[in-house]
Coordinates of C-alpha atoms in Angstrom, one line a residue:
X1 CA 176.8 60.0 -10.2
X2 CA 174.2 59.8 -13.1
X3 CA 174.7 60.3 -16.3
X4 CA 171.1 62.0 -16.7
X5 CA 169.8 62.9 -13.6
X6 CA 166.5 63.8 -15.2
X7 CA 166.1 60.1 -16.5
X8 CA 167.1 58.8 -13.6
X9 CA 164.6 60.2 -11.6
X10 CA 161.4 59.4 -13.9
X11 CA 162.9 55.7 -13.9
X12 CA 162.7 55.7 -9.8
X13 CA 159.3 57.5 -10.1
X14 CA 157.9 54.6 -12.7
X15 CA 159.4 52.1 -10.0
X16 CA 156.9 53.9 -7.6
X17 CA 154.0 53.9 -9.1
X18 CA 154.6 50.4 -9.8
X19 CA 154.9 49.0 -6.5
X20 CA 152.4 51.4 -5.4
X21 CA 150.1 49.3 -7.9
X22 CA 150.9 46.3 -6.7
X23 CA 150.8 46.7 -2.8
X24 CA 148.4 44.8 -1.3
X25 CA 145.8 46.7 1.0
X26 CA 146.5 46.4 4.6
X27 CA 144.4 45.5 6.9
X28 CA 143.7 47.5 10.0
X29 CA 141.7 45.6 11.5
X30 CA 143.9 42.9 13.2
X31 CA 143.7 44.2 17.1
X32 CA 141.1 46.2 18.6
X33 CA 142.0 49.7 20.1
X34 CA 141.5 48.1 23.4
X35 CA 143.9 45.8 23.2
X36 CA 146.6 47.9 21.5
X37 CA 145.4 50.2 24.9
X38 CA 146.3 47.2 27.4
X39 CA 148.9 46.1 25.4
X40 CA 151.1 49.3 26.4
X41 CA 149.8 49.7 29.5
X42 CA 150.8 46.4 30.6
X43 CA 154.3 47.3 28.9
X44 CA 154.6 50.6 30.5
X45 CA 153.8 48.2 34.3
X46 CA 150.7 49.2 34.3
X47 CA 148.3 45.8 35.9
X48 CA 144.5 45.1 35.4
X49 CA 143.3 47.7 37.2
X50 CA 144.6 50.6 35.1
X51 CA 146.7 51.7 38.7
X52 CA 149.9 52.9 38.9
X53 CA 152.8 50.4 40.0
X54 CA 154.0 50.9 43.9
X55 CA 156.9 52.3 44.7
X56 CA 159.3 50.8 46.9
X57 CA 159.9 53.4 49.6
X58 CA 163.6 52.1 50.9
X59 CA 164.7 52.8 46.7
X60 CA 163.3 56.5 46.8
X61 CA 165.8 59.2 46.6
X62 CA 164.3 62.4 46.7
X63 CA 164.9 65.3 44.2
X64 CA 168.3 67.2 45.9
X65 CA 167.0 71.1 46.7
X66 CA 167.2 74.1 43.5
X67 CA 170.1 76.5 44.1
X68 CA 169.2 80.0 43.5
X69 CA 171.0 82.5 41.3
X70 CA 172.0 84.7 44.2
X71 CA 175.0 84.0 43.7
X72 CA 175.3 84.7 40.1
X73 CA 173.4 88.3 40.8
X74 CA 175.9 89.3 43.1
X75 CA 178.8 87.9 41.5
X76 CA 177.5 90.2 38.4
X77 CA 176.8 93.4 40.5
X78 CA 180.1 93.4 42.1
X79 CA 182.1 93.0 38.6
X80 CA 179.7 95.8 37.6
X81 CA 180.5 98.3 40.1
X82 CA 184.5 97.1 40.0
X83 CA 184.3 98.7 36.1
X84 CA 182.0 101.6 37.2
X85 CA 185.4 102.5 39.7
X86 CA 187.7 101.5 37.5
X87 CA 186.5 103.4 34.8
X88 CA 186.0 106.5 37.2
X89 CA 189.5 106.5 38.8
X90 CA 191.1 106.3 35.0
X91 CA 189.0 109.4 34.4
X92 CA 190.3 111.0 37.2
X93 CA 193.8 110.5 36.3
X94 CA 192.9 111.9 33.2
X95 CA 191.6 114.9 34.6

């Protein structure tokens, strides 16, 4: 891509420090952290006294139950002990 890498980068690194020089300093001190503080609690629905917004009970779907994994235990036990006879009748035939 470059003909001299090298070169290449202490050119972008000069460009750098250059604009680092002539940045201006920011200024922090355009909004209090108060009103950064209401200003996303009012975006996140928050209102003036810091509460949480209501929610409307007739839109409320509650969380469907957790399955357990008895299923899955007894699904694994049973293809466990189908290979334990498996693997005991082939020895016998063996025998």
């Amino acid at each position: 891509m470059f003909d001299n890498p090298k070169k290449e980068l202490e050119r972008l690194e000069q460009q750098l420090l250059e604009a680092e020089r002539n940045e201006p300093e920011a200024d922090d001190g355009d909004f209090s952290s108060e009103e950064i503080e209401d200003f996303f609690l009012r975006s996140a629905g928050f209102d003036d006294d810091r509460q949480a917004p209501s929610m409307d009970a007739g839109r409320y779907v509650p969380a469907p139950p957790r399955k357990g994994i008895g299923g899955l235990v007894t699904a694994a036990l049973l293809l466990a002990l189908s290979v334990i006879a498996l693997a005991l009748w082939g020895l016998g035939r063996l025998l």
